[in-house]
Steps between C-alpha positions, in 0.01 A plus 500: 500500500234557238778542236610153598196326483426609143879381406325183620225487295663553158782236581514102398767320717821503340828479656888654453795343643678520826817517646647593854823702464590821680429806527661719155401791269383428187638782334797373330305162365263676384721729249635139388183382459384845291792442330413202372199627365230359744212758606549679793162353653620179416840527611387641829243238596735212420803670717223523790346143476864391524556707792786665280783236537649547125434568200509146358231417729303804367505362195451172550157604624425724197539206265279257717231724532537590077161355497347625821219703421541720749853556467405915456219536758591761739391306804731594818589250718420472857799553751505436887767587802592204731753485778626143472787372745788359425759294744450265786110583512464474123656173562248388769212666292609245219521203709158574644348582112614143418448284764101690506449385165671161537270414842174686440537560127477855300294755640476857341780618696725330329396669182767763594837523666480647867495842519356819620251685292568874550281603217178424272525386130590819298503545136826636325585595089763356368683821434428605855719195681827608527363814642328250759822327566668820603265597706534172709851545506523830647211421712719243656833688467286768768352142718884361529537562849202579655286142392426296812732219580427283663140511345269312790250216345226344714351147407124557479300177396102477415278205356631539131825782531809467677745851475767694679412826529677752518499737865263769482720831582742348245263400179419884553855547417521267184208696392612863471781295360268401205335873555804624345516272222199609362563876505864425360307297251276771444688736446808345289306198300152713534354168622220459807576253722298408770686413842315194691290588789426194619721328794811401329634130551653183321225262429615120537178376445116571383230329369606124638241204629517555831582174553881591417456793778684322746812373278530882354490643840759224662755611170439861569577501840883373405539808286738669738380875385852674664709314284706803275362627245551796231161615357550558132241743297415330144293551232298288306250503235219297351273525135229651606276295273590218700474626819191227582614248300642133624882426430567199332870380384502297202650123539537373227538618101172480274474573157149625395324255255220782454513881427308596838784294680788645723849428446660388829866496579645344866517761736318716358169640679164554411231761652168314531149698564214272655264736289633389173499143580118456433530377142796291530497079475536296789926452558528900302589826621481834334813703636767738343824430498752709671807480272322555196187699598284305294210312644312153349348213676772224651480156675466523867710224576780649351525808749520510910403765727749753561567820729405804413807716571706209251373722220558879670804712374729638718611828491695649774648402885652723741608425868516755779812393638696427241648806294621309201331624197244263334649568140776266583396192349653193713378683877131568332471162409659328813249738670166481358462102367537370853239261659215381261579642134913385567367171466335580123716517205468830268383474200823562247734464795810315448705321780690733532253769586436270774323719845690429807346539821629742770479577857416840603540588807682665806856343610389359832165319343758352228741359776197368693377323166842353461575316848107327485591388134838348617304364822256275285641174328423529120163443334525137353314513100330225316511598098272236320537509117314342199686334249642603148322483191441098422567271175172360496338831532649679215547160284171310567523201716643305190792698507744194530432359157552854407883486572567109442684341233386171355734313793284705783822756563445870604558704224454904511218607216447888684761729665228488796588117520770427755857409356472135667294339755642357834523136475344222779449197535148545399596580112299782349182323489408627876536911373115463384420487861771712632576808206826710524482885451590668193823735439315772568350377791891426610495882414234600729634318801870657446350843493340453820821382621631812402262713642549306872844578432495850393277593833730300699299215600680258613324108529615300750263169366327388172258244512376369188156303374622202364387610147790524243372841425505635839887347591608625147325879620673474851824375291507841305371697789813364665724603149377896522547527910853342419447236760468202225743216636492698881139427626348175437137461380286286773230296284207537717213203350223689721542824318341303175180668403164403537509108365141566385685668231652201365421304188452157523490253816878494599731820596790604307798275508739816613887486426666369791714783715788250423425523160457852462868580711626226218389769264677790664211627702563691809330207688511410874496132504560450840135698558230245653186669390208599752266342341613181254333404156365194677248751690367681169160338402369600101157710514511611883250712647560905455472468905825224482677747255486764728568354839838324308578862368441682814748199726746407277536944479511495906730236492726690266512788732597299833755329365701761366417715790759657696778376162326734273302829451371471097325166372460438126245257378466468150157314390188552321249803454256313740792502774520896530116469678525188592873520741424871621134544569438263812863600593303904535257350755273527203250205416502324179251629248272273325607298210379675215620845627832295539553425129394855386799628700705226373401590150678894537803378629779487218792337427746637757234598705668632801399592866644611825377393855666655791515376853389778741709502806299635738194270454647202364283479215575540136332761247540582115729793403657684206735213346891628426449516136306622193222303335576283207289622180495353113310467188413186339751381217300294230669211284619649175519253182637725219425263266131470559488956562688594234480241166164487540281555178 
């Protein structure tokens, strides 16, 4: 390892680009690429960081790293050999990773998808791989057959690890299985690999206060361990000059104001060392970024922790049962991005490149896993969702003398300006205190409505803040799921936010359900609300706002229980923590931590909590649809930019 060790000496942290495809030679991209005049160095390291899904991808990467100054080092990268499972197991695996870090919070287990480790870190060139992914797959190709199935795991549990190893007679098994590897690896890819020694297991968790001991335990012990399973072989790998470094995924977008600054685009990450943190200022990092490869110094509040395997690159997945060759691009991918990383977008993945999850496993295990699904009653889901982009917001709160004529009429002065505004009884006056959302904000909330209705959601309730902006979002929620004029919006009073909030000493003088159906809103005036306007109070404690939250969001969920499985409520950014969070069994957090969460939630903010059958209680998961991303869009006077002196 000596020649590793001095690789780490010469390096500063930079970072390439991931991606998680399957398992292809980069031969033919690379004479594209070498066609197109790139180096072969370069074309070969930017194939490899992308895990070799296509060309375009390849060189997407070479043109974000154009400025990476170590765009020609020959550093390898590190590769390792996991058996991950896939099916029911995988399934119960993923319930247990989430509901772990939902309870008892992250631990370092978490920090990568369960699996097996059947060999150390190895180091690989970047001319060497495809050799390396031959060698797994004819390592396998000899393995289909004689792996172990069913492979035993034993719960084993200790003041700060909880794992399921795996028997003893049969980890000797999955280790001559890894044994071969090596020498195929050896002798095809001329790589060393080192095959683990240790006892081989899936860890669940490690390095937890022990005070969360008893909860981890409880949640391992309903991980039924015979459930079917097919053990896949995959390969990942990691930058070795980040190998110690802490993943952090980037937020929000900043533009440096200084030269030693870091760009940062969403969803990007960053590799942060402690060691090069000394001469930052207090709120700064110093990291490198991961799509670019540069590094600079970036505001901490503008990046979260993240796991570490979000940033590895897969390369290659094989099962031992299945003979269908991993070349064929819709079984890799319904293989491999199961469980954890199914759940995370690809970078440059459309749609329609989409993962779908599938069950592996043998006949009688499927038709044992289909009569206890039809045996349960559905899970019943509460989606919460923020708002669309506001009028006041984007137009300063003086936005109504912005669009009135001299005889106080609504007149349209920006295409973001609504056509007309619904007319009440209270004349416009009352919109300072109650602000409609914008047409793109319209826009946002129809594209969500298209999303529920492209995964084939289906809502069986709305219930609405009685904000204009939030019935107008749950209006053109209603337009994209097609259901506008077929499900009727229930104006809820109790889902207002926090009246703390609220400027001035009286609340908002809200349009009238009777109104709003006079204005062709999908209203429900027969509704009698849970919790009338009479029973709001202006400036109420942050304990008030979050009792109201938490019962008017129970008493959501028992009356439409048993009439409907999915509940809608459409409200403010402070109702995605504040409706779902006691709802968990979780206790409300203090008030300023409160309004920092509030302050990351975005318009169309949007959140799934799913009722678990067998306990009764209700947890966070995965919500149906994409995240909603966009840049700001300044006012433009072409007068004042362009015939200016």
């Amino acid at each position: 390892m000596a020649a590793k060790e001095d690789l780490y000496s010469k390096i500063i942290p930079r970072r390439l680009r991931p991606n998680r495809p399957g398992n292809v030679k980069y031969g033919s991209n690379l004479d594209v690429l070498l066609s197109m005049g790139f180096p072969k160095a370069r074309a070969l390291k930017a194939l490899v960081s992308t895990g070799g899904r296509s060309v375009q991808l390849a060189c997407d990467w070479l043109f974000s790293h154009v400025n990476d100054p170590f765009l020609d080092d020959p550093l390898p990268r590190e590769y390792v050999l996991y058996l991950r499972p896939s099916g029911p197991l995988q399934n119960q695996l993923h319930h247990f990773w989430q509901q772990s870090r939902v309870t008892c919070g992250k631990n370092k287990a978490h920090n990568i998808f369960p699996h097996i480790t059947l060999c150390q870190f190895f180091m690989c060139t970047d001319d060497k791989v495809d050799a390396l992914l031959e060698a797994l797959q004819t390592t396998v190709g000899h393995w289909r057959g004689r792996f172990p199935s069913p492979l035993p795991l034993e719960l084993y549990t200790s003041s700060n690890f909880i794992g399921l190893f795996v028997e003893e007679q049969i980890a000797e098994v999955l280790k001559q299985f890894a044994a071969d590897f090596a020498s195929e690896a050896a002798r095809k890819a001329d790589v060393h690999v080192e095959p683990h020694k240790k006892q081989l297991h899936v860890t669940l968790a490690y390095h937890f206060p022990t005070i969360h001991l008893s909860s981890l335990e409880k949640l391992a012990k309903g991980i039924e361990v015979k459930l079917g399973c097919d053990w896949l072989a995959v390969l990942f790998s990691r930058d070795i000059r980040f190998a110690n470094h802490e993943t952090l995924r980037v937020m929000y977008p900043y533009a440096p104001q200084n030269e030693d600054e870091l760009e940062l685009v969403s969803g990007d990450y960053v590799f942060m060392s402690t060691m090069e943190q000394n001469n930052t200022s207090e709120g700064w990092v110093y990291g490198a970024s991961q799509a670019t490869g540069l590094s600079g110094l970036l505001p901490e509040n503008y990046v979260s922790r993240a796991d570490e395997c979000d940033t590895w690159v897969f390369h290659g997945s094989h099962s031992f049962f299945s003979c269908t060759t991993p070349s064929d691009k819709g079984i890799r991918e319904r293989v491999v991005l199961d469980g954890l990383l199914d759940s995370r977008r690809l970078d440059n993945s459309s749609p329609a490149d989409t993962p779908t999850l599938s069950l592996i496993c043998h006949p009688m295990q499927v038709l044992r896993m289909s009569s206890s699904i039809h045996s349960r009653p559905p899970k019943r889901t509460l989606f919460v969702c923020r708002h669309g982009e506001r009028m006041d917001v984007v137009f300063g709160k003086h936005w109504l003398s912005l669009c009135s004529d001299s005889k106080g009429r609504y007149v349209r002065t920006n295409l973001n300006m609504p056509t007309s505004l619904p007319m009440w009884s209270g004349g416009h006056r009352d919109y300072d205190m109650d602000a409609p959302i914008t047409v793109f904000g319209s826009t946002q909330a129809q594209l969500v409505g298209d999303a529920l209705l492209e995964s084939n959601t289906v809502i069986d309730f709305v219930y609405s803040s009685p904000s204009l902006r939030c019935v107008q979002t749950a209006q053109n929620i209603l337009k994209g799921l097609q259901q506008d004029g077929k499900l009727k919006i229930r104006v809820e009073p109790g889902l207002f936010e926090w009246t703390k909030w609220i400027t001035g000493n009286t609340l908002p003088s809200w349009i009238p359900p009777t109104d709003l159906a006079a204005a062709h809103f999908s209203v429900d005036t027969t509704y009698r609300p849970l919790i009338p306007i009479n029973k709001l109070s202006v400036s109420e404690s942050y304990d008030t706002y979050m009792t109201r939250s938490y019962q008017v969001t129970k008493d959501i969920l028992t009356d439409c229980k048993n009439i409907g499985n999915n509940i809608l409520i459409v409200a403010h950014a402070s109702s995605l923590e504040a409706c779902t969070r006691q709802l968990q069994g979780r206790s409300p957090q203090n008030s300023k931590d409160f309004i920092q969460v509030v302050r990351k939630i975005p318009y169309l903010g949007f959140c799934s909590c799913e009722e678990q059958c067998e306990t009764g209680g209700w947890q966070l998961v995965d919500p149906p649809i994409l995240p909603l991303t966009h840049g700001p869009n300044h006012s433009f006077n072409w007068r004042e930019t362009l015939l200016q002196e």
